[in-house]
Tab-separated table of C-alpha atoms in Angstrom:
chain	number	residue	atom	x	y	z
A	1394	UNK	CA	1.577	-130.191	-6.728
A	1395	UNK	CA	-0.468	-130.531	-3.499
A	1396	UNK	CA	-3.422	-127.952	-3.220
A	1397	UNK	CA	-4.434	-127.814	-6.853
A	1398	UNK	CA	-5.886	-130.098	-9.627
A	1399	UNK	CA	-5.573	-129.822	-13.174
A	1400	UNK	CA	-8.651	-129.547	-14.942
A	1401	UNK	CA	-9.711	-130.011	-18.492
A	1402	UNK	CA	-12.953	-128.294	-18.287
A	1403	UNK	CA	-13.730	-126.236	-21.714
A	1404	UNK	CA	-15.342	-123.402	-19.100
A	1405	UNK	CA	-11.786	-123.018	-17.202
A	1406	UNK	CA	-10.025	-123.496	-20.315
A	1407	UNK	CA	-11.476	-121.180	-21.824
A	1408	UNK	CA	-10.850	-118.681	-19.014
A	1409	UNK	CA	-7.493	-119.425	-18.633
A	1410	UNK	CA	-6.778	-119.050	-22.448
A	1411	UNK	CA	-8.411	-115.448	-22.591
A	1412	UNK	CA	-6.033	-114.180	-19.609
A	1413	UNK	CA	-3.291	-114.317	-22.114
A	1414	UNK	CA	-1.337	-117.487	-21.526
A	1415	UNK	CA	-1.699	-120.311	-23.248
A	1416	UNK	CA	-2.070	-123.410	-20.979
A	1417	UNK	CA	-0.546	-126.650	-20.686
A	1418	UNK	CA	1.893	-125.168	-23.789
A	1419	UNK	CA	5.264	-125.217	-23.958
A	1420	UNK	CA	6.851	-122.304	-25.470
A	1421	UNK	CA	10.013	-121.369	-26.511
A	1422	UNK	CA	11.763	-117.827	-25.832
A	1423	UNK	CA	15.161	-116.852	-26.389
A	1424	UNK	CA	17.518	-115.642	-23.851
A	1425	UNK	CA	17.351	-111.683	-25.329
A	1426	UNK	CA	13.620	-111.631	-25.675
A	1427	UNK	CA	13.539	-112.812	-22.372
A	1428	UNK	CA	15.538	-110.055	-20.926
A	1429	UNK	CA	13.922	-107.348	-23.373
A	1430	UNK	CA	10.306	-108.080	-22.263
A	1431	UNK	CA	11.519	-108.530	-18.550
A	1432	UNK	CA	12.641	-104.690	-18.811
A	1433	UNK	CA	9.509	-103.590	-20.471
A	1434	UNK	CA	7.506	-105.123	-17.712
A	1435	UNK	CA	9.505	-103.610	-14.730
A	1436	UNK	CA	9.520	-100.324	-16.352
A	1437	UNK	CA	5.775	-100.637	-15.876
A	1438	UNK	CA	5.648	-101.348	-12.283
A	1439	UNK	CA	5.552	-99.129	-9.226
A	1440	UNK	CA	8.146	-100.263	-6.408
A	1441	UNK	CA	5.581	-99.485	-3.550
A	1442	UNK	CA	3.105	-101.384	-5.315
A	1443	UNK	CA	5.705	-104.211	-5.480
A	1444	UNK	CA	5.868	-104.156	-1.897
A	1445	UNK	CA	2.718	-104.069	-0.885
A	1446	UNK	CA	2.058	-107.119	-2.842
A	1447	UNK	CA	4.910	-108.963	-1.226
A	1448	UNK	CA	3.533	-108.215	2.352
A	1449	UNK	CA	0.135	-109.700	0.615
A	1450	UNK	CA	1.770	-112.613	-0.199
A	1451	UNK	CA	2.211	-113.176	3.588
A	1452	UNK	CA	-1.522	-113.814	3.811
A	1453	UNK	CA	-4.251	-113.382	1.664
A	1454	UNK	CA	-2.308	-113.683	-1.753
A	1455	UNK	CA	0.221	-116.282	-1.748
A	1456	UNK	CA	1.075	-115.252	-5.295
A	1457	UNK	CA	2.698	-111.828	-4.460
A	1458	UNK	CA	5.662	-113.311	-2.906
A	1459	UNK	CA	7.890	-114.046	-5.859
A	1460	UNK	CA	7.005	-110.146	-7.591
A	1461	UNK	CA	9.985	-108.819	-5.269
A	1462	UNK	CA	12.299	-110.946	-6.530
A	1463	UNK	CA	11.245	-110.816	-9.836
A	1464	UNK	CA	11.296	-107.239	-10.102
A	1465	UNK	CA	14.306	-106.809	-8.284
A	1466	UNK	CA	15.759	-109.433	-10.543
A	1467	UNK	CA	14.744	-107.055	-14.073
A	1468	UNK	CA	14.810	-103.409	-12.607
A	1469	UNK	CA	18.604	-102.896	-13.187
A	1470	UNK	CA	18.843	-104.910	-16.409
A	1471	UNK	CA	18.901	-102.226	-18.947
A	1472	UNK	CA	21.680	-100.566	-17.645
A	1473	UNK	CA	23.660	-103.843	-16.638
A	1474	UNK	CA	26.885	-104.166	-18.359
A	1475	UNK	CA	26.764	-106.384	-21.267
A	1476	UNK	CA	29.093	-109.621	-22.007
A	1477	UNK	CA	30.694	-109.932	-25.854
A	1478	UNK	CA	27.005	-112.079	-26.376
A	1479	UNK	CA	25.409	-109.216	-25.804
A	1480	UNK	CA	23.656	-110.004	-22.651
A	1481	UNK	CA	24.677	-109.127	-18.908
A	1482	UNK	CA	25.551	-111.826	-16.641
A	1483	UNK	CA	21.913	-112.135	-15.488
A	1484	UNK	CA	21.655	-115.692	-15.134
A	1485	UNK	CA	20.838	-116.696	-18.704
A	1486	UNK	CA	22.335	-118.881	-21.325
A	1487	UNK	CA	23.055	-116.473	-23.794
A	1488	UNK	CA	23.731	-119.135	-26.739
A	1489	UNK	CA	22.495	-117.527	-29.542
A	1490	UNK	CA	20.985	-121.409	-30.572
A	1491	UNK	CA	18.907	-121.897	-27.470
A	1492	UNK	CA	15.922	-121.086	-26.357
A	1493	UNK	CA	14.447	-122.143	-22.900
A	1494	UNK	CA	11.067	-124.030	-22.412
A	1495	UNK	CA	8.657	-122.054	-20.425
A	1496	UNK	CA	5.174	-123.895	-19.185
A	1497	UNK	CA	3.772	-120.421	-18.103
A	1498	UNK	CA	0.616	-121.695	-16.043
A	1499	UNK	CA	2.687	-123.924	-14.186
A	1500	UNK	CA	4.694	-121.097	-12.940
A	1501	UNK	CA	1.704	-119.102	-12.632
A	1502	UNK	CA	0.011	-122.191	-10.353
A	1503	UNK	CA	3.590	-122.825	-8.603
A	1504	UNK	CA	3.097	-118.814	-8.124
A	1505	UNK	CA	-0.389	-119.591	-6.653
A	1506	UNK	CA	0.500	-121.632	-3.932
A	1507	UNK	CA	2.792	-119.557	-2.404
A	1508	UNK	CA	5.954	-120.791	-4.187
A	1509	UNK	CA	8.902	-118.458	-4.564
A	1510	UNK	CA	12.628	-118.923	-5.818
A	1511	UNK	CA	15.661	-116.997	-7.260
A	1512	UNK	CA	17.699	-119.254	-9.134
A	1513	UNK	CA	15.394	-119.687	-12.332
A	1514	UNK	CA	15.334	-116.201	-13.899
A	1515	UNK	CA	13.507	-116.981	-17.360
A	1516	UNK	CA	10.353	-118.026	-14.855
A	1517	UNK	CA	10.315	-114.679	-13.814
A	1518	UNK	CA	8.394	-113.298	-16.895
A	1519	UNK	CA	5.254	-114.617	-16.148
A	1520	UNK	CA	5.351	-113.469	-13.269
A	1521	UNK	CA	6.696	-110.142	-14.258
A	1522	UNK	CA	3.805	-109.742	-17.216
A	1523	UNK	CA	1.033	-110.803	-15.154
A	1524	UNK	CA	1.471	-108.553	-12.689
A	1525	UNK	CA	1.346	-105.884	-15.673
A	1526	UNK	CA	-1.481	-107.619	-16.849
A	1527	UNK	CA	-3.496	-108.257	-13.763
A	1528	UNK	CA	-2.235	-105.863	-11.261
A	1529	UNK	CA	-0.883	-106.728	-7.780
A	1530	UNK	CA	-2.406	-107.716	-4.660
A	1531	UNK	CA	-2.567	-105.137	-2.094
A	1532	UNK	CA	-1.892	-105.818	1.883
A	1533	UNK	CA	-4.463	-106.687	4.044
A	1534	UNK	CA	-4.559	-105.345	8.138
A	1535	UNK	CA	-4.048	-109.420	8.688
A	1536	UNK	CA	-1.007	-109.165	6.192
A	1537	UNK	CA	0.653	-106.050	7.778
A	1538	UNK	CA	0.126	-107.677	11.488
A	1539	UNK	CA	1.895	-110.640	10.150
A	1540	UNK	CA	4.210	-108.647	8.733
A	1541	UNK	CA	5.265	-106.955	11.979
A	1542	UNK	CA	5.060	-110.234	13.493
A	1543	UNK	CA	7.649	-111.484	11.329
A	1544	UNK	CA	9.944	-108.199	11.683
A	1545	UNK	CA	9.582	-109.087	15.247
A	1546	UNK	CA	10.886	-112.956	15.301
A	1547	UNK	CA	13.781	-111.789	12.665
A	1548	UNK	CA	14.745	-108.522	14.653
A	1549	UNK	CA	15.283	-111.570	18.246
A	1550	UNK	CA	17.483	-113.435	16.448
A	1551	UNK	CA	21.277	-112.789	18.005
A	1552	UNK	CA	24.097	-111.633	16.424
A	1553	UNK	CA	25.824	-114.411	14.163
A	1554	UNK	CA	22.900	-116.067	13.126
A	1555	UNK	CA	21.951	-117.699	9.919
A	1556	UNK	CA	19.342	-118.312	7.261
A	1557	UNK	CA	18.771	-121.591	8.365
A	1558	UNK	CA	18.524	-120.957	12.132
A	1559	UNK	CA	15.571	-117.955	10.901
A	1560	UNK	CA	13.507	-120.294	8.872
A	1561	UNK	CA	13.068	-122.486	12.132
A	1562	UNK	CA	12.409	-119.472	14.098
A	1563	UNK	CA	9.557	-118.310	11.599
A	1564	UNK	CA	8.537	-121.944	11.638
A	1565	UNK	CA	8.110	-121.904	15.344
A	1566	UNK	CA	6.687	-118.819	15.597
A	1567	UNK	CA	4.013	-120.020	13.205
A	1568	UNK	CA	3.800	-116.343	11.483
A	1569	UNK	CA	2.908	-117.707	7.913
A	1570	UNK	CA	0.660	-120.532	7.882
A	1571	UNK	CA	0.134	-123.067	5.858
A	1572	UNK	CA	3.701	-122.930	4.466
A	1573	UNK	CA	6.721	-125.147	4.387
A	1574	UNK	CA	10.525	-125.078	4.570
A	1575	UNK	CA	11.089	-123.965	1.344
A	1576	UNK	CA	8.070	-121.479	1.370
A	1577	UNK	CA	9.172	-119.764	4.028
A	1578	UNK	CA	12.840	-119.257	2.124
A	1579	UNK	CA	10.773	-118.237	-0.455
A	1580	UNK	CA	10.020	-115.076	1.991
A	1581	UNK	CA	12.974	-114.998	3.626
A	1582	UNK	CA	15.177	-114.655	-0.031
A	1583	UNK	CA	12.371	-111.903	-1.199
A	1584	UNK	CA	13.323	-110.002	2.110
A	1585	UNK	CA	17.232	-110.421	1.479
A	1586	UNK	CA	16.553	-109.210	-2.386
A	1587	UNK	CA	15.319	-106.234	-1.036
A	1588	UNK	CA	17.796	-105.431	1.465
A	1589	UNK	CA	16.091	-105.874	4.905
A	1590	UNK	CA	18.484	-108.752	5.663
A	1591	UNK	CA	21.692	-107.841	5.551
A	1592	UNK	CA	24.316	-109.412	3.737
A	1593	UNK	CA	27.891	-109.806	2.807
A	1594	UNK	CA	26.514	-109.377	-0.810
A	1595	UNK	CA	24.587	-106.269	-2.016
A	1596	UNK	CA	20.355	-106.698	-2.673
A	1597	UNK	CA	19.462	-106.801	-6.356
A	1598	UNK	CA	16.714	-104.481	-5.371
A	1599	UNK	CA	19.663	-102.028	-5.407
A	1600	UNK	CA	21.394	-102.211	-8.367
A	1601	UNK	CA	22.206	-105.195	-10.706
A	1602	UNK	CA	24.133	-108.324	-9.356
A	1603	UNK	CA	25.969	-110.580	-11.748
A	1604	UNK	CA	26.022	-114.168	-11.395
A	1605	UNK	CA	29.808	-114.216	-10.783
A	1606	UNK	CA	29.563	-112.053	-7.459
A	1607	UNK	CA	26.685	-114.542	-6.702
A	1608	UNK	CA	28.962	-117.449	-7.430
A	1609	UNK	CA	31.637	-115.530	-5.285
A	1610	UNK	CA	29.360	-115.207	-2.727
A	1611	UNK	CA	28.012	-117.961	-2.123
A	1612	UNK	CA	28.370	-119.922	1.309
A	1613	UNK	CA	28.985	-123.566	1.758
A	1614	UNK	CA	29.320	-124.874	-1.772
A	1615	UNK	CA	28.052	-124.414	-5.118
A	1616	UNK	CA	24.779	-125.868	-4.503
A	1617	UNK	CA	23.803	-124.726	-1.053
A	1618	UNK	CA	20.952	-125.190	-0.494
A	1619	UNK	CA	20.438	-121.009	0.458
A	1620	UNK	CA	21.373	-119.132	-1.810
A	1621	UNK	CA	23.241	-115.311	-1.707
A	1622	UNK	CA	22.318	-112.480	-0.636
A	1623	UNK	CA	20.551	-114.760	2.349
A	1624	UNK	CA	23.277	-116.917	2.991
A	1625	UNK	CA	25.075	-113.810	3.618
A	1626	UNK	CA	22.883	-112.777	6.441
A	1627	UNK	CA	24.347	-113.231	10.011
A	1628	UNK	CA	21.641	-111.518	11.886
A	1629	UNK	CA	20.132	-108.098	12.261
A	1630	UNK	CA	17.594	-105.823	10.162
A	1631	UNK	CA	17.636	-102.795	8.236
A	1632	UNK	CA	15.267	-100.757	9.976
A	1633	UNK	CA	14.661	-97.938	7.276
A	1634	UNK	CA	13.422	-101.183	4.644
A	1635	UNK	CA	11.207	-102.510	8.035
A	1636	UNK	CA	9.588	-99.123	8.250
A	1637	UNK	CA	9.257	-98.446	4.372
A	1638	UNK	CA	7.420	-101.969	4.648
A	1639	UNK	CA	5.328	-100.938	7.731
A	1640	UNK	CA	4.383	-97.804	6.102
A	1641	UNK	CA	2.373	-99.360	2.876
């Protein structure tokens, strides 16, 4: 990954080991455990707090970009509707047999560097936990002017226009720098999760989406490359969500 070097210094080690997460392990976690500690994490969390680290993620901490989506992602999960396994369609493989693989400090470095994605839902406990652990970032006055700045380029954008068209229009606009293409979806899907792009599909920040309306939903193909609730977005802002933001 470019910007960061493993190391196999005893000293960092060490210091990674006593935060809690074992590194350079693989570990296995089932689907249900998964979903149970995801709740117990969110229940945790304050929303505003949530936010604030997301507009920090804008600037001076990269890693509070993907805590929207993750908590958005877990909020609504204990009173999602459960399928005969037992689970709700959350986006994981319910097989009673399987367990997924989970490298936490790579997610935790992919966090790091300003990474952020929606599709991978068992990644989101890290995150989720960390933040518990560790607290959350809080906005800088250089992260709320960017912030603003980037309410600003999205709000221009005319009528009938899509994710794609956005992301160059942040890129030009050079709000966020230091990122790429898929960094800046990274921001633009945490600002669809929460509802300040609207879409044809409802924000999981509202109340819990199942994979089948996101399958439903989903614009030009099963594996677009933008995924709902942005692809869904054909311009305009939800100005109570850009003033809750402006507010923290």
């Amino acid at each position: 990954m470019v910007g960061a070097q493993a190391s196999n210094e005893a000293i960092d080690v060490t210091a990674a080991e006593s935060s809690g997460w074992p590194v350079r392990v693989i570990e296995r976690i089932r689907p249900v455990d998964i979903v149970e500690r995801s709740i117990a994490a969110a229940s945790v969390l304050d929303e505003a707090a949530v936010l604030g680290a997301f507009v920090a993620g804008l600037g001076s901490a990269p890693h509070g970009r993907q805590i929207l989506i993750s908590f958005a992602w877990a909020r609504h999960l204990a009173s999602a509707p459960a399928a005969e396994n037992g689970l709700p369609d959350c986006g994981l493989d319910a097989r009673s047999e399987d367990a997924y693989e989970l490298d936490s400090t790579e997610v935790l470095l992919r966090l790091a560097l300003g990474w952020a994605w929606n599709e991978q839902p068992h990644r989101y406990l890290p995150d989720l936990e960390t933040a518990v652990a560790a607290g959350l970032p809080s906005p800088t006055v250089d992260d709320k002017e960017r912030l603003r700045a980037l309410l600003e380029v999205i709000s221009a954008q005319p009528d009938g226009s899509r994710a794609s068209e956005l992301e160059k229009a942040v890129a030009r606009a050079k709000v966020v720098s230091g990122t790429d293409k898929y960094q800046r979806y990274g921001i633009l899907i945490g600002l669809a999760e929460y509802g300040l792009l609207p879409s044809t599909l409802d924000p999981s920040w509202d109340r819990f989406v199942s994979r089948r309306e996101i399958a439903e939903a989903w614009s030009g193909g099963p594996r677009s490359d933008i995924t709902p609730p942005l692809s869904g977005w054909r311009g305009g802002i939800d100005a109570g969500r850009a003033a809750r933001l402006l507010a923290l």
